[in-house]
mmCIF file of C-alpha atoms and ligand atoms in Angstrom:
data_model
loop_
_atom_site.group_PDB
_atom_site.id
_atom_site.type_symbol
_atom_site.label_atom_id
_atom_site.label_comp_id
_atom_site.label_asym_id
_atom_site.label_seq_id
_atom_site.Cartn_x
_atom_site.Cartn_y
_atom_site.Cartn_z
ATOM 1 C CA UNK A 1 -0.588 -49.534 -71.464
ATOM 2 C CA UNK A 2 -0.573 -46.321 -69.432
ATOM 3 C CA UNK A 3 1.292 -46.463 -66.217
ATOM 4 C CA UNK A 4 -0.106 -45.060 -63.057
ATOM 5 C CA UNK A 5 1.922 -41.828 -63.258
ATOM 6 C CA UNK A 6 0.545 -41.133 -66.719
ATOM 7 C CA UNK A 7 -3.052 -41.875 -65.590
ATOM 8 C CA UNK A 8 -2.619 -39.518 -62.696
ATOM 9 C CA UNK A 9 -1.320 -36.755 -65.052
ATOM 10 C CA UNK A 10 -4.266 -37.378 -67.431
ATOM 11 C CA UNK A 11 -6.796 -37.303 -64.574
ATOM 12 C CA UNK A 12 -5.527 -34.035 -63.209
ATOM 13 C CA UNK A 13 -5.515 -32.302 -66.552
ATOM 14 C CA UNK A 14 -7.716 -29.285 -66.523
ATOM 15 C CA UNK A 15 -10.773 -29.558 -68.796
ATOM 16 C CA UNK A 16 -12.779 -31.822 -70.993
ATOM 17 C CA UNK A 17 -13.256 -31.618 -74.552
ATOM 18 C CA UNK A 18 -16.414 -29.407 -73.904
ATOM 19 C CA UNK A 19 -14.946 -27.305 -71.233
ATOM 20 C CA UNK A 20 -15.396 -24.047 -72.985
ATOM 21 C CA UNK A 21 -19.009 -24.708 -74.115
ATOM 22 C CA UNK A 22 -22.244 -23.915 -72.555
ATOM 23 C CA UNK A 23 -23.626 -27.188 -73.772
ATOM 24 C CA UNK A 24 -22.638 -30.455 -75.576
ATOM 25 C CA UNK A 25 -24.820 -30.539 -78.625
ATOM 26 C CA UNK A 26 -23.585 -28.341 -81.429
ATOM 27 C CA UNK A 27 -25.563 -25.038 -81.493
ATOM 28 C CA UNK A 28 -27.099 -24.546 -84.990
ATOM 29 C CA UNK A 29 -28.509 -21.393 -86.505
ATOM 30 C CA UNK A 30 -30.941 -23.177 -88.766
ATOM 31 C CA UNK A 31 -31.362 -26.655 -90.383
ATOM 32 C CA UNK A 32 -27.875 -28.177 -90.741
ATOM 33 C CA UNK A 33 -25.912 -25.067 -90.299
ATOM 34 C CA UNK A 34 -23.876 -24.708 -87.133
ATOM 35 C CA UNK A 35 -23.186 -21.466 -85.474
ATOM 36 C CA UNK A 36 -19.659 -20.212 -86.343
ATOM 37 C CA UNK A 37 -17.036 -22.438 -84.531
ATOM 38 C CA UNK A 38 -20.037 -23.555 -82.340
ATOM 39 C CA UNK A 39 -20.327 -20.383 -80.298
ATOM 40 C CA UNK A 40 -23.794 -19.895 -78.570
ATOM 41 C CA UNK A 41 -26.620 -18.711 -80.877
ATOM 42 C CA UNK A 42 -28.074 -15.312 -80.016
ATOM 43 C CA UNK A 43 -31.775 -15.136 -80.929
ATOM 44 C CA UNK A 44 -32.542 -11.698 -79.777
ATOM 45 C CA UNK A 45 -30.782 -8.421 -78.902
ATOM 46 C CA UNK A 46 -30.690 -9.172 -75.184
ATOM 47 C CA UNK A 47 -28.679 -12.314 -75.871
ATOM 48 C CA UNK A 48 -25.858 -10.138 -77.057
ATOM 49 C CA UNK A 49 -25.389 -7.965 -74.145
ATOM 50 C CA UNK A 50 -22.002 -7.792 -72.633
ATOM 51 C CA UNK A 51 -20.358 -9.940 -75.278
ATOM 52 C CA UNK A 52 -17.073 -9.084 -76.973
ATOM 53 C CA UNK A 53 -18.001 -10.428 -80.524
ATOM 54 C CA UNK A 54 -21.277 -10.980 -82.465
ATOM 55 C CA UNK A 55 -21.165 -12.921 -85.619
ATOM 56 C CA UNK A 56 -23.906 -12.186 -88.279
ATOM 57 C CA UNK A 57 -24.650 -13.283 -91.811
ATOM 58 C CA UNK A 58 -25.831 -10.664 -94.266
ATOM 59 C CA UNK A 59 -26.733 -13.074 -97.164
ATOM 60 C CA UNK A 60 -27.494 -10.293 -99.695
ATOM 61 C CA UNK A 61 -26.412 -10.071 -103.297
ATOM 62 C CA UNK A 62 -27.815 -7.460 -105.526
ATOM 63 C CA UNK A 63 -25.619 -7.432 -108.582
ATOM 64 C CA UNK A 64 -26.412 -10.751 -110.154
ATOM 65 C CA UNK A 65 -25.392 -11.347 -113.580
ATOM 66 C CA UNK A 66 -27.777 -13.119 -115.975
ATOM 67 C CA UNK A 67 -26.938 -16.793 -116.517
ATOM 68 C CA UNK A 68 -24.498 -17.430 -119.247
ATOM 69 C CA UNK A 69 -25.737 -18.393 -122.721
ATOM 70 C CA UNK A 70 -24.844 -22.064 -122.248
ATOM 71 C CA UNK A 71 -27.649 -22.290 -119.588
ATOM 72 C CA UNK A 72 -30.485 -20.215 -121.187
ATOM 73 C CA UNK A 73 -32.993 -21.286 -118.428
ATOM 74 C CA UNK A 74 -34.458 -19.139 -115.701
ATOM 75 C CA UNK A 75 -33.693 -21.797 -113.034
ATOM 76 C CA UNK A 76 -30.764 -21.985 -110.789
ATOM 77 C CA UNK A 77 -27.505 -22.061 -112.470
ATOM 78 C CA UNK A 78 -25.387 -25.147 -112.327
ATOM 79 C CA UNK A 79 -22.197 -24.755 -110.250
ATOM 80 C CA UNK A 80 -19.492 -24.957 -112.848
ATOM 81 C CA UNK A 81 -16.016 -23.808 -112.076
ATOM 82 C CA UNK A 82 -15.411 -23.103 -115.732
ATOM 83 C CA UNK A 83 -17.819 -20.173 -115.595
ATOM 84 C CA UNK A 84 -15.659 -17.097 -115.406
ATOM 85 C CA UNK A 85 -18.225 -14.367 -115.833
ATOM 86 C CA UNK A 86 -20.793 -13.332 -113.411
ATOM 87 C CA UNK A 87 -20.114 -15.990 -110.654
ATOM 88 C CA UNK A 88 -22.867 -15.169 -108.342
ATOM 89 C CA UNK A 89 -23.917 -17.022 -105.192
ATOM 90 C CA UNK A 90 -22.361 -14.864 -102.405
ATOM 91 C CA UNK A 91 -25.646 -15.145 -100.686
ATOM 92 C CA UNK A 92 -24.783 -18.673 -99.670
ATOM 93 C CA UNK A 93 -21.398 -17.636 -98.211
ATOM 94 C CA UNK A 94 -22.503 -17.024 -94.520
ATOM 95 C CA UNK A 95 -23.738 -20.516 -94.098
ATOM 96 C CA UNK A 96 -20.945 -22.023 -96.145
ATOM 97 C CA UNK A 97 -18.228 -20.302 -94.090
ATOM 98 C CA UNK A 98 -19.937 -21.632 -90.846
ATOM 99 C CA UNK A 99 -19.925 -25.040 -92.227
ATOM 100 C CA UNK A 100 -16.293 -24.870 -93.371
ATOM 101 C CA UNK A 101 -15.317 -23.801 -89.806
ATOM 102 C CA UNK A 102 -16.100 -27.278 -88.471
ATOM 103 C CA UNK A 103 -12.632 -28.088 -87.648
ATOM 104 C CA UNK A 104 -12.212 -24.905 -85.546
ATOM 105 C CA UNK A 105 -15.031 -25.799 -83.122
ATOM 106 C CA UNK A 106 -14.474 -24.280 -79.648
ATOM 107 C CA UNK A 107 -16.152 -27.445 -78.367
ATOM 108 C CA UNK A 108 -12.920 -29.266 -78.904
ATOM 109 C CA UNK A 109 -10.235 -26.662 -78.507
ATOM 110 C CA UNK A 110 -11.611 -23.563 -76.778
ATOM 111 C CA UNK A 111 -9.894 -21.728 -79.455
ATOM 112 C CA UNK A 112 -6.460 -22.913 -78.262
ATOM 113 C CA UNK A 113 -3.637 -21.101 -80.068
ATOM 114 C CA UNK A 114 -0.241 -22.361 -79.215
ATOM 115 C CA UNK A 115 1.163 -19.923 -81.788
ATOM 116 C CA UNK A 116 0.357 -17.194 -79.250
ATOM 117 C CA UNK A 117 1.232 -18.979 -76.069
ATOM 118 C CA UNK A 118 0.983 -22.567 -74.609
ATOM 119 C CA UNK A 119 -1.812 -21.486 -72.274
ATOM 120 C CA UNK A 120 -3.769 -19.125 -74.641
ATOM 121 C CA UNK A 121 -7.246 -20.061 -75.601
ATOM 122 C CA UNK A 122 -9.580 -17.566 -77.279
ATOM 123 C CA UNK A 123 -12.530 -18.471 -75.222
ATOM 124 C CA UNK A 124 -10.619 -17.721 -71.951
ATOM 125 C CA UNK A 125 -10.598 -14.086 -72.964
ATOM 126 C CA UNK A 126 -13.495 -13.135 -75.175
ATOM 127 C CA UNK A 127 -17.128 -14.050 -75.288
ATOM 128 C CA UNK A 128 -19.007 -14.545 -78.505
ATOM 129 C CA UNK A 129 -22.363 -15.419 -80.033
ATOM 130 C CA UNK A 130 -23.677 -16.009 -83.556
ATOM 131 C CA UNK A 131 -26.696 -13.678 -84.308
ATOM 132 C CA UNK A 132 -27.678 -15.851 -87.246
ATOM 133 C CA UNK A 133 -28.663 -14.344 -90.654
ATOM 134 C CA UNK A 134 -30.540 -11.232 -91.331
ATOM 135 C CA UNK A 135 -33.760 -12.028 -93.060
ATOM 136 C CA UNK A 136 -35.105 -9.644 -95.865
ATOM 137 C CA UNK A 137 -36.790 -9.416 -99.226
ATOM 138 C CA UNK A 138 -34.057 -10.464 -101.517
ATOM 139 C CA UNK A 139 -35.397 -8.304 -104.290
ATOM 140 C CA UNK A 140 -35.514 -5.116 -102.188
ATOM 141 C CA UNK A 141 -32.033 -3.750 -101.354
ATOM 142 C CA UNK A 142 -33.603 -0.900 -99.208
ATOM 143 C CA UNK A 143 -35.426 -3.616 -97.156
ATOM 144 C CA UNK A 144 -32.156 -5.498 -96.715
ATOM 145 C CA UNK A 145 -30.216 -2.425 -95.840
ATOM 146 C CA UNK A 146 -32.757 -1.312 -93.204
ATOM 147 C CA UNK A 147 -33.014 -4.673 -91.584
ATOM 148 C CA UNK A 148 -29.225 -5.226 -91.620
ATOM 149 C CA UNK A 149 -28.646 -1.787 -89.989
ATOM 150 C CA UNK A 150 -31.077 -2.815 -87.223
ATOM 151 C CA UNK A 151 -29.499 -6.160 -86.576
ATOM 152 C CA UNK A 152 -26.024 -5.083 -86.630
ATOM 153 C CA UNK A 153 -26.994 -2.277 -84.366
ATOM 154 C CA UNK A 154 -28.160 -4.873 -81.830
ATOM 155 C CA UNK A 155 -24.663 -6.195 -81.735
ATOM 156 C CA UNK A 156 -23.039 -2.709 -81.496
ATOM 157 C CA UNK A 157 -25.502 -1.547 -78.773
ATOM 158 C CA UNK A 158 -24.706 -4.709 -76.691
ATOM 159 C CA UNK A 159 -21.081 -3.616 -76.723
ATOM 160 C CA UNK A 160 -19.814 -6.337 -79.072
ATOM 161 C CA UNK A 161 -17.763 -6.118 -82.301
ATOM 162 C CA UNK A 162 -19.735 -7.331 -85.293
ATOM 163 C CA UNK A 163 -17.843 -9.870 -87.445
ATOM 164 C CA UNK A 164 -19.977 -10.084 -90.646
ATOM 165 C CA UNK A 165 -20.286 -12.749 -93.212
ATOM 166 C CA UNK A 166 -21.329 -11.349 -96.650
ATOM 167 C CA UNK A 167 -22.966 -11.245 -99.084
ATOM 168 C CA UNK A 168 -21.791 -9.219 -101.979
ATOM 169 C CA UNK A 169 -19.853 -5.958 -101.342
ATOM 170 C CA UNK A 170 -23.029 -3.759 -100.827
ATOM 171 C CA UNK A 171 -23.232 -5.333 -97.435
ATOM 172 C CA UNK A 172 -20.455 -3.200 -96.086
ATOM 173 C CA UNK A 173 -22.694 -0.209 -95.790
ATOM 174 C CA UNK A 174 -25.289 -1.343 -93.273
ATOM 175 C CA UNK A 175 -22.640 -2.333 -90.635
ATOM 176 C CA UNK A 176 -20.657 0.899 -90.907
ATOM 177 C CA UNK A 177 -23.886 2.788 -90.762
ATOM 178 C CA UNK A 178 -24.953 0.764 -87.562
ATOM 179 C CA UNK A 179 -21.645 1.480 -85.907
ATOM 180 C CA UNK A 180 -21.563 5.094 -86.873
ATOM 181 C CA UNK A 181 -25.178 5.693 -85.606
ATOM 182 C CA UNK A 182 -24.521 3.891 -82.362
ATOM 183 C CA UNK A 183 -21.195 5.064 -81.167
ATOM 184 C CA UNK A 184 -19.084 8.249 -80.989
ATOM 185 C CA UNK A 185 -16.132 9.110 -82.906
ATOM 186 C CA UNK A 186 -14.879 8.890 -86.472
ATOM 187 C CA UNK A 187 -14.293 5.551 -88.176
ATOM 188 C CA UNK A 188 -11.226 4.770 -90.334
ATOM 189 C CA UNK A 189 -11.571 2.185 -92.997
ATOM 190 C CA UNK A 190 -9.251 -0.405 -94.267
ATOM 191 C CA UNK A 191 -10.449 -2.094 -97.341
ATOM 192 C CA UNK A 192 -8.870 -5.060 -99.078
ATOM 193 C CA UNK A 193 -10.195 -5.160 -102.610
ATOM 194 C CA UNK A 194 -9.107 -5.698 -106.214
ATOM 195 C CA UNK A 195 -11.337 -2.810 -107.082
ATOM 196 C CA UNK A 196 -12.040 0.768 -105.799
ATOM 197 C CA UNK A 197 -15.959 0.174 -105.794
ATOM 198 C CA UNK A 198 -16.078 3.946 -106.331
ATOM 199 C CA UNK A 199 -19.393 4.414 -108.038
ATOM 200 C CA UNK A 200 -21.744 7.365 -107.440
ATOM 201 C CA UNK A 201 -24.387 6.430 -104.898
ATOM 202 C CA UNK A 202 -26.187 9.678 -104.123
ATOM 203 C CA UNK A 203 -29.674 10.740 -105.290
ATOM 204 C CA UNK A 204 -28.787 13.514 -107.712
ATOM 205 C CA UNK A 205 -28.344 13.752 -110.534
ATOM 206 C CA UNK A 206 -30.018 10.400 -110.866
ATOM 207 C CA UNK A 207 -33.227 10.860 -108.915
ATOM 208 C CA UNK A 208 -34.721 7.764 -110.154
ATOM 209 C CA UNK A 209 -34.303 4.696 -107.862
ATOM 210 C CA UNK A 210 -32.310 2.826 -110.471
ATOM 211 C CA UNK A 211 -29.603 0.273 -110.395
ATOM 212 C CA UNK A 212 -26.854 2.897 -110.303
ATOM 213 C CA UNK A 213 -27.864 4.933 -107.244
ATOM 214 C CA UNK A 214 -29.467 2.242 -105.221
ATOM 215 C CA UNK A 215 -27.063 0.537 -102.703
ATOM 216 C CA UNK A 216 -24.909 -1.967 -104.657
ATOM 217 C CA UNK A 217 -21.620 -3.624 -104.674
ATOM 218 C CA UNK A 218 -19.940 -0.627 -106.384
ATOM 219 C CA UNK A 219 -21.259 2.367 -104.554
ATOM 220 C CA UNK A 220 -21.382 1.291 -100.936
ATOM 221 C CA UNK A 221 -18.416 3.511 -100.002
ATOM 222 C CA UNK A 222 -20.125 6.544 -101.394
ATOM 223 C CA UNK A 223 -23.077 5.857 -99.149
ATOM 224 C CA UNK A 224 -20.787 5.254 -96.150
ATOM 225 C CA UNK A 225 -19.017 8.541 -96.690
ATOM 226 C CA UNK A 226 -22.359 10.327 -97.338
ATOM 227 C CA UNK A 227 -24.068 9.110 -94.231
ATOM 228 C CA UNK A 228 -21.535 7.752 -91.592
ATOM 229 C CA UNK A 229 -18.955 9.306 -89.437
ATOM 230 C CA UNK A 230 -16.217 8.309 -91.805
ATOM 231 C CA UNK A 231 -14.051 10.320 -94.082
ATOM 232 C CA UNK A 232 -12.080 9.361 -97.267
ATOM 233 C CA UNK A 233 -8.874 10.864 -95.812
ATOM 234 C CA UNK A 234 -9.080 7.865 -93.333
ATOM 235 C CA UNK A 235 -9.774 5.407 -96.165
ATOM 236 C CA UNK A 236 -7.018 2.952 -97.154
ATOM 237 C CA UNK A 237 -7.481 0.598 -100.114
ATOM 238 C CA UNK A 238 -5.144 -2.389 -100.263
ATOM 239 C CA UNK A 239 -4.824 -4.772 -103.182
ATOM 240 C CA UNK A 240 -6.307 -2.943 -106.174
ATOM 241 C CA UNK A 241 -5.078 -4.102 -109.501
ATOM 242 C CA UNK A 242 -5.556 -3.776 -113.168
ATOM 243 C CA UNK A 243 -7.512 -6.220 -115.179
ATOM 244 C CA UNK A 244 -10.866 -7.538 -114.067
ATOM 245 C CA UNK A 245 -13.514 -4.764 -113.984
ATOM 246 C CA UNK A 246 -11.384 -1.987 -112.392
ATOM 247 C CA UNK A 247 -11.840 1.453 -113.996
ATOM 248 C CA UNK A 248 -9.495 4.453 -114.403
ATOM 249 C CA UNK A 249 -12.348 6.872 -113.397
ATOM 250 C CA UNK A 250 -12.598 4.980 -110.125
ATOM 251 C CA UNK A 251 -8.860 5.440 -109.461
ATOM 252 C CA UNK A 252 -9.202 9.251 -110.313
ATOM 253 C CA UNK A 253 -12.010 9.615 -107.872
ATOM 254 C CA UNK A 254 -10.103 7.745 -105.182
ATOM 255 C CA UNK A 255 -7.093 10.093 -105.581
ATOM 256 C CA UNK A 256 -9.418 13.133 -105.669
ATOM 257 C CA UNK A 257 -11.102 12.016 -102.448
ATOM 258 C CA UNK A 258 -7.773 11.478 -100.755
ATOM 259 C CA UNK A 259 -7.768 7.666 -100.404
ATOM 260 C CA UNK A 260 -4.442 6.028 -99.503
ATOM 261 C CA UNK A 261 -3.830 3.374 -102.075
ATOM 262 C CA UNK A 262 -1.756 0.250 -102.089
ATOM 263 C CA UNK A 263 -1.851 -1.913 -105.176
ATOM 264 C CA UNK A 264 -1.126 -5.618 -105.188
ATOM 265 C CA UNK A 265 2.361 -4.825 -106.363
ATOM 266 C CA UNK A 266 2.840 -2.353 -103.506
ATOM 267 C CA UNK A 267 2.147 -5.201 -101.136
ATOM 268 C CA UNK A 268 4.766 -7.337 -102.973
ATOM 269 C CA UNK A 269 7.406 -4.598 -102.903
ATOM 270 C CA UNK A 270 6.890 -3.175 -99.471
ATOM 271 C CA UNK A 271 5.730 -6.321 -97.716
ATOM 272 C CA UNK A 272 2.439 -6.621 -95.864
ATOM 273 C CA UNK A 273 3.806 -5.517 -92.413
ATOM 274 C CA UNK A 274 5.019 -2.193 -93.805
ATOM 275 C CA UNK A 275 1.848 -1.721 -95.734
ATOM 276 C CA UNK A 276 -0.150 -2.301 -92.477
ATOM 277 C CA UNK A 277 1.955 0.013 -90.533
ATOM 278 C CA UNK A 278 1.254 2.883 -93.037
ATOM 279 C CA UNK A 279 -2.327 1.859 -93.448
ATOM 280 C CA UNK A 280 -2.983 1.861 -89.822
ATOM 281 C CA UNK A 281 -1.293 5.139 -89.365
ATOM 282 C CA UNK A 282 -3.783 6.672 -91.963
ATOM 283 C CA UNK A 283 -6.928 4.878 -90.627
ATOM 284 C CA UNK A 284 -6.302 5.814 -87.015
ATOM 285 C CA UNK A 285 -5.392 9.446 -87.631
ATOM 286 C CA UNK A 286 -7.959 11.483 -85.640
ATOM 287 C CA UNK A 287 -10.337 8.570 -85.521
ATOM 288 C CA UNK A 288 -11.555 6.329 -82.689
ATOM 289 C CA UNK A 289 -11.751 3.049 -84.434
ATOM 290 C CA UNK A 290 -11.148 1.117 -87.571
ATOM 291 C CA UNK A 291 -13.546 -0.866 -89.697
ATOM 292 C CA UNK A 292 -12.155 -3.469 -92.146
ATOM 293 C CA UNK A 293 -13.650 -4.874 -95.148
ATOM 294 C CA UNK A 294 -12.167 -7.771 -97.116
ATOM 295 C CA UNK A 295 -13.457 -8.438 -100.674
ATOM 296 C CA UNK A 296 -11.977 -11.852 -101.535
ATOM 297 C CA UNK A 297 -11.065 -10.622 -105.006
ATOM 298 C CA UNK A 298 -8.097 -8.823 -103.363
ATOM 299 C CA UNK A 299 -6.677 -12.233 -102.786
ATOM 300 C CA UNK A 300 -4.986 -14.556 -105.151
ATOM 301 C CA UNK A 301 -7.671 -17.070 -106.677
ATOM 302 C CA UNK A 302 -5.344 -19.766 -105.509
ATOM 303 C CA UNK A 303 -6.519 -19.166 -102.066
ATOM 304 C CA UNK A 304 -10.028 -17.914 -102.877
ATOM 305 C CA UNK A 305 -11.161 -19.588 -106.151
ATOM 306 C CA UNK A 306 -14.734 -18.526 -105.641
ATOM 307 C CA UNK A 307 -14.276 -14.889 -106.721
ATOM 308 C CA UNK A 308 -16.836 -13.123 -108.959
ATOM 309 C CA UNK A 309 -14.060 -11.913 -111.321
ATOM 310 C CA UNK A 310 -11.169 -14.351 -110.614
ATOM 311 C CA UNK A 311 -7.990 -12.561 -111.315
ATOM 312 C CA UNK A 312 -4.533 -13.919 -110.646
ATOM 313 C CA UNK A 313 -1.701 -12.328 -108.722
ATOM 314 C CA UNK A 314 -3.801 -11.059 -105.871
ATOM 315 C CA UNK A 315 -2.553 -10.773 -102.241
ATOM 316 C CA UNK A 316 -1.632 -14.298 -100.909
ATOM 317 C CA UNK A 317 -3.927 -15.494 -98.149
ATOM 318 C CA UNK A 318 -0.912 -15.632 -95.762
ATOM 319 C CA UNK A 319 -0.421 -11.870 -96.123
ATOM 320 C CA UNK A 320 -4.179 -11.255 -95.441
ATOM 321 C CA UNK A 321 -3.847 -13.271 -92.340
ATOM 322 C CA UNK A 322 -0.833 -11.267 -91.211
ATOM 323 C CA UNK A 323 -2.641 -8.064 -92.037
ATOM 324 C CA UNK A 324 -5.733 -9.186 -89.844
ATOM 325 C CA UNK A 325 -3.525 -10.244 -87.055
ATOM 326 C CA UNK A 326 -1.823 -6.778 -86.942
ATOM 327 C CA UNK A 327 -5.098 -5.092 -87.444
ATOM 328 C CA UNK A 328 -6.931 -6.911 -84.654
ATOM 329 C CA UNK A 329 -4.100 -6.543 -82.223
ATOM 330 C CA UNK A 330 -2.916 -3.009 -82.796
ATOM 331 C CA UNK A 331 -6.059 -1.075 -83.674
ATOM 332 C CA UNK A 332 -9.483 -0.509 -82.015
ATOM 333 C CA UNK A 333 -11.232 -2.674 -84.591
ATOM 334 C CA UNK A 334 -14.866 -1.985 -84.610
ATOM 335 C CA UNK A 335 -16.202 -4.357 -87.228
ATOM 336 C CA UNK A 336 -15.063 -6.676 -90.126
ATOM 337 C CA UNK A 337 -16.765 -8.119 -93.098
ATOM 338 C CA UNK A 338 -15.748 -10.545 -95.703
ATOM 339 C CA UNK A 339 -17.610 -10.397 -99.078
ATOM 340 C CA UNK A 340 -18.041 -11.809 -102.573
ATOM 341 C CA UNK A 341 -17.212 -15.375 -102.021
ATOM 342 C CA UNK A 342 -19.474 -17.653 -104.154
ATOM 343 C CA UNK A 343 -19.342 -21.108 -102.636
ATOM 344 C CA UNK A 344 -20.439 -22.871 -105.813
ATOM 345 C CA UNK A 345 -17.154 -21.983 -107.383
ATOM 346 C CA UNK A 346 -14.856 -22.883 -104.490
ATOM 347 C CA UNK A 347 -12.333 -25.588 -104.823
ATOM 348 C CA UNK A 348 -13.186 -28.495 -102.396
ATOM 349 C CA UNK A 349 -13.838 -25.997 -99.496
ATOM 350 C CA UNK A 350 -10.389 -24.503 -99.607
ATOM 351 C CA UNK A 351 -11.583 -20.919 -99.922
ATOM 352 C CA UNK A 352 -14.329 -21.526 -97.370
ATOM 353 C CA UNK A 353 -11.782 -22.853 -94.809
ATOM 354 C CA UNK A 354 -9.401 -20.107 -95.553
ATOM 355 C CA UNK A 355 -12.260 -17.582 -94.897
ATOM 356 C CA UNK A 356 -13.152 -19.311 -91.608
ATOM 357 C CA UNK A 357 -9.545 -19.208 -90.481
ATOM 358 C CA UNK A 358 -9.349 -15.519 -91.271
ATOM 359 C CA UNK A 359 -12.274 -14.757 -88.935
ATOM 360 C CA UNK A 360 -10.464 -16.857 -86.268
ATOM 361 C CA UNK A 361 -7.399 -14.780 -86.783
ATOM 362 C CA UNK A 362 -9.387 -11.704 -85.752
ATOM 363 C CA UNK A 363 -10.760 -13.557 -82.650
ATOM 364 C CA UNK A 364 -7.140 -14.391 -81.859
ATOM 365 C CA UNK A 365 -6.061 -10.772 -82.153
ATOM 366 C CA UNK A 366 -9.125 -9.510 -80.157
ATOM 367 C CA UNK A 367 -8.422 -12.099 -77.407
ATOM 368 C CA UNK A 368 -4.777 -11.213 -77.442
ATOM 369 C CA UNK A 369 -5.654 -7.552 -76.748
ATOM 370 C CA UNK A 370 -7.801 -8.590 -73.816
ATOM 371 C CA UNK A 371 -5.290 -11.139 -72.425
ATOM 372 C CA UNK A 372 -2.324 -8.844 -72.477
ATOM 373 C CA UNK A 373 -4.285 -5.617 -71.734
ATOM 374 C CA UNK A 374 -3.090 -3.746 -74.906
ATOM 375 C CA UNK A 375 -4.882 -0.563 -75.433
ATOM 376 C CA UNK A 376 -2.951 1.178 -78.286
ATOM 377 C CA UNK A 377 -4.844 2.405 -81.222
ATOM 378 C CA UNK A 378 -2.085 1.699 -83.671
ATOM 379 C CA UNK A 379 1.485 3.001 -84.119
ATOM 380 C CA UNK A 380 2.001 6.806 -84.138
HETATM 381 MN MN1 MN B 1 -15.377 -4.961 -103.777
#
């Protein structure tokens, strides 16, 4: 039984389990899907004003492989982890990651992070909302892109940093475009990816609106450099590797454009902290801010089994976490997306939970900057 002294300590403790929340019932974005870590739901642009962070789902996947021969039906493909080729379903990732974040609800913890400090809670320093998912015609990438740019622009115009749940990798274009159109200054880009995604994405010499030149998960960076205040000289790619679906022509173009490249083996050899030091120096040189995109195929399939092209010896999830911590603390991070996670191929929610935790790592870094008043834009 508790003695009187203990009861007194308990009764004087600051806060209840719900002390950081506006309400008690878990906020939901639709049906049984909670908002990410139970932050308030934003229904319209005005709900986002003055916030620090706006979550948004871009559940688009354009590059869908035909069902494998063993299921020659036109219906939904069974989720079978043995399928290695064409593992689609990234359109489900936004809701999946939200569901997998259930343990991190701010209702119970306020985002308490004893690894930062004994009195450090994310919610004491930053304000957040979940702007739900963008709705669009799933067969019309231009419709998707237009609506995604508008919705992410709502977040940016409200002054918040968009943290985006993809989708396949085509979804990186609308956020960068929205940030570029609604803020001043150049954007540096740090991309974690097993691939360069370096396809041609302009109109000529392919004037037809075909699958090659329309926005897809291989030409999104062409479109970014073509239309946004971002330059390849501030582009850093981390985690590229041989094997699954990477092409030499993509590498040649990356070198020609002046990308800074770190392969998966560079990360092993240099260590992620040194890689990030160099990456931040490149991405922040003569820029105002840094956008980060994480294709889960940069990571080892042990931590993210639900990859489209699962390929061993990627970057360990722990290194990605360290990288995102450094990035969110030491740069003027203006947006982040995670893409190409196909929930049907996850291993008992492991990848979904890892994904959720990586978003929280960014929140932690942003809260850290606010709490300790850090304004550096990265090491010189
Ligand atoms: Mn990619």
